[in-house]
């Protein structure tokens, strides 16, 4: 049962392989990785490195074609699908909001704990904006079902999804490019809130912006479905490998852009 899993849990990928049907090579190739209890890991790599596939494996949407995933020493395959899904909270880049109320979108239910929803909105930095809406938590999102519905900005939608992940309160949290629609200041604010409110969770964070990996305990650089480098942000920069090279390329892009604006 998911309720028997410790908070935060230890998650281990043991020699995991995953090959898509009719693919000539595996997307994840004999990968071994351990997420220690409460650890925040940043997963980075070029497009096609296997990041999205790994997320789907950890979230239970895919099953490994080789090896196994263990949660607190229990193979993921030993949980039934519904119980395993209770273990994982996800926040993706693609925003999927339903044309229901704010409270229903956060809780995923018609009958929900209103105080708990408000608390999650507070942690996500969205409470003040929701309090200013015509009906508060009962304000409908979009006008597809209600004429007085509202459209949230891209940043507000991402914060609402973060509140949804907090409301679910799963012990494993996966964030896949959650700040792609945010400007750097809003991104930094969301990461600060994320770091402050997820102490009882083991989490995996994916981003193309390497500057955002610095708040994580460890960075894992994925290449061709395998772990190519791992360490803290500073350690990998000092090592001068592929992570450092990619970070320098991104840094020079921002420097050039700033120089052009000046």
Tab-separated table of C-alpha atoms in Angstrom:
chain	number	residue	atom	x	y	z
A	1	UNK	CA	0.000	0.000	0.000
A	2	UNK	CA	1.125	3.520	-0.771
A	3	UNK	CA	0.289	4.559	2.795
A	4	UNK	CA	3.043	2.278	4.131
A	5	UNK	CA	5.791	4.116	2.210
A	6	UNK	CA	8.001	6.352	4.354
A	7	UNK	CA	8.043	10.108	3.914
A	8	UNK	CA	10.279	10.968	2.270
A	9	UNK	CA	10.961	7.674	0.469
A	10	UNK	CA	14.093	6.245	-1.120
A	11	UNK	CA	13.709	5.624	-4.856
A	12	UNK	CA	16.076	3.337	-6.710
A	13	UNK	CA	16.364	2.626	-10.426
A	14	UNK	CA	18.280	-0.629	-10.695
A	15	UNK	CA	19.727	-1.424	-14.146
A	16	UNK	CA	16.593	0.000	-15.809
A	17	UNK	CA	16.167	-0.360	-19.561
A	18	UNK	CA	13.270	0.797	-21.695
A	19	UNK	CA	12.921	0.292	-25.448
A	20	UNK	CA	10.017	1.663	-27.457
A	21	UNK	CA	8.244	-0.799	-29.771
A	22	UNK	CA	10.117	-1.242	-33.059
A	23	UNK	CA	12.938	1.043	-31.881
A	24	UNK	CA	16.448	0.008	-32.870
A	25	UNK	CA	18.023	1.117	-29.578
A	26	UNK	CA	16.790	1.661	-26.002
A	27	UNK	CA	15.701	5.101	-24.814
A	28	UNK	CA	16.913	4.198	-21.306
A	29	UNK	CA	19.937	1.921	-21.357
A	30	UNK	CA	20.849	-0.049	-18.195
A	31	UNK	CA	20.476	3.035	-16.024
A	32	UNK	CA	21.105	2.834	-12.283
A	33	UNK	CA	20.285	5.820	-10.089
A	34	UNK	CA	19.275	6.277	-6.452
A	35	UNK	CA	17.263	9.191	-5.086
A	36	UNK	CA	17.937	9.354	-1.371
A	37	UNK	CA	15.067	10.252	1.019
A	38	UNK	CA	14.257	13.956	0.705
A	39	UNK	CA	16.813	14.546	-2.030
A	40	UNK	CA	16.138	17.051	-4.794
A	41	UNK	CA	17.726	15.905	-8.041
A	42	UNK	CA	17.986	17.960	-11.223
A	43	UNK	CA	17.887	15.852	-14.392
A	44	UNK	CA	19.424	17.565	-17.412
A	45	UNK	CA	20.625	16.629	-20.882
A	46	UNK	CA	20.147	17.374	-24.554
A	47	UNK	CA	16.935	16.576	-26.420
A	48	UNK	CA	16.629	12.842	-26.932
A	49	UNK	CA	18.766	11.988	-23.904
A	50	UNK	CA	15.870	10.048	-22.327
A	51	UNK	CA	14.609	12.551	-19.730
A	52	UNK	CA	10.925	12.333	-20.664
A	53	UNK	CA	11.045	8.547	-20.881
A	54	UNK	CA	12.588	8.391	-17.413
A	55	UNK	CA	9.832	10.627	-16.047
A	56	UNK	CA	7.154	8.344	-17.498
A	57	UNK	CA	8.851	5.327	-15.974
A	58	UNK	CA	9.032	6.930	-12.536
A	59	UNK	CA	5.444	8.184	-12.720
A	60	UNK	CA	4.150	4.693	-13.538
A	61	UNK	CA	2.972	5.447	-17.071
A	62	UNK	CA	5.578	3.063	-18.523
A	63	UNK	CA	6.976	-0.195	-17.185
A	64	UNK	CA	10.682	-0.995	-17.667
A	65	UNK	CA	11.522	-3.580	-20.311
A	66	UNK	CA	14.503	-4.522	-18.158
A	67	UNK	CA	15.632	-3.925	-14.588
A	68	UNK	CA	13.334	-2.533	-11.905
A	69	UNK	CA	12.302	0.558	-9.959
A	70	UNK	CA	12.035	0.267	-6.185
A	71	UNK	CA	10.344	2.548	-3.665
A	72	UNK	CA	11.693	1.962	-0.170
A	73	UNK	CA	12.983	-1.399	-1.369
A	74	UNK	CA	9.621	-2.518	-2.771
A	75	UNK	CA	9.525	-3.101	-6.554
A	76	UNK	CA	7.144	-0.720	-8.301
A	77	UNK	CA	5.620	-3.725	-10.040
A	78	UNK	CA	4.378	-4.999	-6.656
A	79	UNK	CA	2.017	-2.024	-6.301
A	80	UNK	CA	-1.208	-2.091	-8.251
A	81	UNK	CA	-1.553	0.831	-10.673
A	82	UNK	CA	-3.886	2.909	-8.490
A	83	UNK	CA	-1.696	2.545	-5.403
A	84	UNK	CA	1.486	3.446	-7.281
A	85	UNK	CA	-0.134	6.577	-8.715
A	86	UNK	CA	-0.804	7.698	-5.138
A	87	UNK	CA	2.957	7.804	-4.607
A	88	UNK	CA	3.742	10.279	-7.378
A	89	UNK	CA	2.794	13.927	-7.838
A	90	UNK	CA	3.661	15.501	-11.182
A	91	UNK	CA	3.945	18.992	-12.595
A	92	UNK	CA	4.471	19.184	-16.338
A	93	UNK	CA	5.276	21.953	-18.775
A	94	UNK	CA	2.006	21.477	-20.662
A	95	UNK	CA	-0.772	23.136	-18.684
A	96	UNK	CA	-3.960	21.082	-18.456
A	97	UNK	CA	-6.686	22.958	-16.592
A	98	UNK	CA	-10.306	21.872	-16.578
A	99	UNK	CA	-13.219	24.280	-17.172
A	100	UNK	CA	-14.305	23.944	-13.538
A	101	UNK	CA	-13.674	26.081	-10.475
A	102	UNK	CA	-10.290	27.027	-9.054
A	103	UNK	CA	-10.886	24.827	-6.012
A	104	UNK	CA	-11.886	21.846	-8.140
A	105	UNK	CA	-8.801	22.262	-10.324
A	106	UNK	CA	-6.479	22.319	-7.319
A	107	UNK	CA	-8.123	19.419	-5.485
A	108	UNK	CA	-9.205	17.306	-8.444
A	109	UNK	CA	-12.563	16.768	-6.740
A	110	UNK	CA	-16.002	18.342	-6.399
A	111	UNK	CA	-16.069	17.909	-2.629
A	112	UNK	CA	-12.770	19.136	-1.193
A	113	UNK	CA	-11.084	20.667	1.848
A	114	UNK	CA	-11.290	24.415	1.235
A	115	UNK	CA	-8.779	25.373	3.936
A	116	UNK	CA	-6.294	22.894	2.526
A	117	UNK	CA	-6.744	24.370	-0.971
A	118	UNK	CA	-6.140	27.878	0.378
A	119	UNK	CA	-3.000	26.660	2.152
A	120	UNK	CA	-1.661	25.111	-1.056
A	121	UNK	CA	-2.407	28.286	-3.022
A	122	UNK	CA	-0.530	30.241	-0.345
A	123	UNK	CA	2.513	27.990	-0.705
A	124	UNK	CA	2.357	28.291	-4.485
A	125	UNK	CA	2.201	32.098	-4.311
A	126	UNK	CA	-1.281	32.316	-5.839
A	127	UNK	CA	-3.584	32.935	-2.873
A	128	UNK	CA	-3.716	36.713	-3.236
A	129	UNK	CA	-4.628	36.476	-6.927
A	130	UNK	CA	-7.397	33.948	-6.236
A	131	UNK	CA	-8.794	36.030	-3.372
A	132	UNK	CA	-9.143	38.904	-5.860
A	133	UNK	CA	-11.276	36.787	-8.239
A	134	UNK	CA	-15.058	37.405	-8.298
A	135	UNK	CA	-15.944	34.161	-6.511
A	136	UNK	CA	-12.612	33.153	-5.011
A	137	UNK	CA	-12.233	29.392	-5.059
A	138	UNK	CA	-15.641	29.099	-6.734
A	139	UNK	CA	-14.549	31.119	-9.764
A	140	UNK	CA	-14.735	29.038	-12.921
A	141	UNK	CA	-11.634	28.782	-15.085
A	142	UNK	CA	-12.344	29.729	-18.742
A	143	UNK	CA	-15.811	30.607	-20.016
A	144	UNK	CA	-16.581	27.256	-21.601
A	145	UNK	CA	-19.043	26.337	-18.843
A	146	UNK	CA	-19.597	29.621	-16.981
A	147	UNK	CA	-19.995	33.098	-18.503
A	148	UNK	CA	-18.242	34.721	-15.569
A	149	UNK	CA	-15.231	32.399	-15.812
A	150	UNK	CA	-11.709	33.824	-15.938
A	151	UNK	CA	-8.584	33.066	-17.925
A	152	UNK	CA	-5.396	32.777	-15.882
A	153	UNK	CA	-2.039	33.925	-17.205
A	154	UNK	CA	0.589	31.336	-18.085
A	155	UNK	CA	2.461	31.963	-14.868
A	156	UNK	CA	-0.711	31.730	-12.781
A	157	UNK	CA	-1.610	28.441	-14.443
A	158	UNK	CA	1.791	26.996	-13.560
A	159	UNK	CA	1.386	28.105	-9.943
A	160	UNK	CA	-2.078	26.571	-9.810
A	161	UNK	CA	-0.641	23.272	-11.030
A	162	UNK	CA	2.038	23.508	-8.350
A	163	UNK	CA	-0.750	23.986	-5.790
A	164	UNK	CA	-2.454	20.903	-7.253
A	165	UNK	CA	0.711	18.846	-6.761
A	166	UNK	CA	0.959	20.107	-3.174
A	167	UNK	CA	-2.702	19.245	-2.506
A	168	UNK	CA	-2.164	15.663	-3.672
A	169	UNK	CA	0.751	15.497	-1.221
A	170	UNK	CA	2.427	12.486	-2.825
A	171	UNK	CA	5.792	11.475	-1.323
A	172	UNK	CA	7.499	11.514	-4.747
A	173	UNK	CA	7.352	14.750	-6.734
A	174	UNK	CA	8.326	15.104	-10.397
A	175	UNK	CA	8.584	18.521	-12.045
A	176	UNK	CA	9.093	18.398	-15.817
A	177	UNK	CA	9.959	21.853	-17.203
A	178	UNK	CA	7.419	23.528	-14.882
A	179	UNK	CA	8.669	27.084	-15.416
A	180	UNK	CA	8.956	27.222	-19.204
A	181	UNK	CA	6.243	29.911	-19.369
A	182	UNK	CA	7.719	32.042	-16.572
A	183	UNK	CA	10.142	34.934	-16.688
A	184	UNK	CA	13.400	34.531	-14.701
A	185	UNK	CA	12.137	36.427	-11.623
A	186	UNK	CA	8.896	34.430	-11.433
A	187	UNK	CA	10.893	31.256	-12.020
A	188	UNK	CA	13.257	32.036	-9.134
A	189	UNK	CA	10.301	32.771	-6.847
A	190	UNK	CA	8.573	29.487	-7.716
A	191	UNK	CA	11.772	27.504	-7.132
A	192	UNK	CA	12.221	29.137	-3.748
A	193	UNK	CA	8.696	28.140	-2.764
A	194	UNK	CA	9.296	24.667	-4.166
A	195	UNK	CA	12.428	24.239	-2.061
A	196	UNK	CA	10.657	25.500	1.083
A	197	UNK	CA	7.537	23.345	0.807
A	198	UNK	CA	8.789	19.943	-0.351
A	199	UNK	CA	10.984	18.875	2.545
A	200	UNK	CA	8.974	15.689	3.129
A	201	UNK	CA	9.223	14.610	-0.518
A	202	UNK	CA	11.840	12.988	-2.718
A	203	UNK	CA	11.833	14.937	-5.947
A	204	UNK	CA	13.131	14.956	-9.493
A	205	UNK	CA	13.325	18.201	-11.405
A	206	UNK	CA	13.857	18.537	-15.171
A	207	UNK	CA	14.865	21.770	-16.858
A	208	UNK	CA	16.694	23.026	-19.927
A	209	UNK	CA	17.728	26.159	-18.014
A	210	UNK	CA	20.825	25.016	-16.166
A	211	UNK	CA	20.850	28.116	-13.974
A	212	UNK	CA	17.762	26.708	-12.253
A	213	UNK	CA	19.530	23.530	-11.103
A	214	UNK	CA	21.516	25.282	-8.383
A	215	UNK	CA	18.866	24.828	-5.684
A	216	UNK	CA	18.972	21.028	-6.114
A	217	UNK	CA	21.114	18.712	-4.000
A	218	UNK	CA	22.525	16.889	-7.009
A	219	UNK	CA	22.590	17.251	-10.778
A	220	UNK	CA	22.394	14.217	-13.065
A	221	UNK	CA	23.444	14.712	-16.689
A	222	UNK	CA	21.766	12.167	-18.944
A	223	UNK	CA	23.127	11.136	-22.336
A	224	UNK	CA	21.858	8.351	-24.608
A	225	UNK	CA	19.712	6.969	-21.805
A	226	UNK	CA	22.587	6.688	-19.347
A	227	UNK	CA	24.042	8.772	-16.524
A	228	UNK	CA	27.047	10.560	-18.047
A	229	UNK	CA	27.854	12.892	-15.134
A	230	UNK	CA	26.532	13.581	-11.651
A	231	UNK	CA	27.420	15.860	-8.772
A	232	UNK	CA	26.494	19.277	-7.418
A	233	UNK	CA	26.224	22.231	-9.784
A	234	UNK	CA	29.575	23.580	-8.577
A	235	UNK	CA	31.292	20.195	-8.769
A	236	UNK	CA	30.219	19.666	-12.365
A	237	UNK	CA	31.363	23.144	-13.378
A	238	UNK	CA	34.762	22.535	-11.803
A	239	UNK	CA	34.985	19.177	-13.553
A	240	UNK	CA	34.750	20.897	-16.923
A	241	UNK	CA	32.758	18.144	-18.631
A	242	UNK	CA	29.659	18.195	-20.812
A	243	UNK	CA	27.477	19.845	-18.173
A	244	UNK	CA	29.991	22.667	-17.774
A	245	UNK	CA	30.192	23.052	-21.552
A	246	UNK	CA	26.418	23.289	-21.883
A	247	UNK	CA	26.210	25.742	-18.976
A	248	UNK	CA	28.838	27.966	-20.592
A	249	UNK	CA	26.928	27.963	-23.884
A	250	UNK	CA	23.719	29.023	-22.143
A	251	UNK	CA	25.550	31.663	-20.082
A	252	UNK	CA	27.153	33.174	-23.177
A	253	UNK	CA	23.741	33.349	-24.841
A	254	UNK	CA	22.332	35.432	-21.985
A	255	UNK	CA	25.446	37.603	-21.881
A	256	UNK	CA	25.230	38.269	-25.625
A	257	UNK	CA	21.528	39.044	-25.327
A	258	UNK	CA	22.161	41.485	-22.476
A	259	UNK	CA	24.941	43.217	-24.415
A	260	UNK	CA	22.632	43.629	-27.425
A	261	UNK	CA	19.887	45.160	-25.272
A	262	UNK	CA	22.346	47.624	-23.756
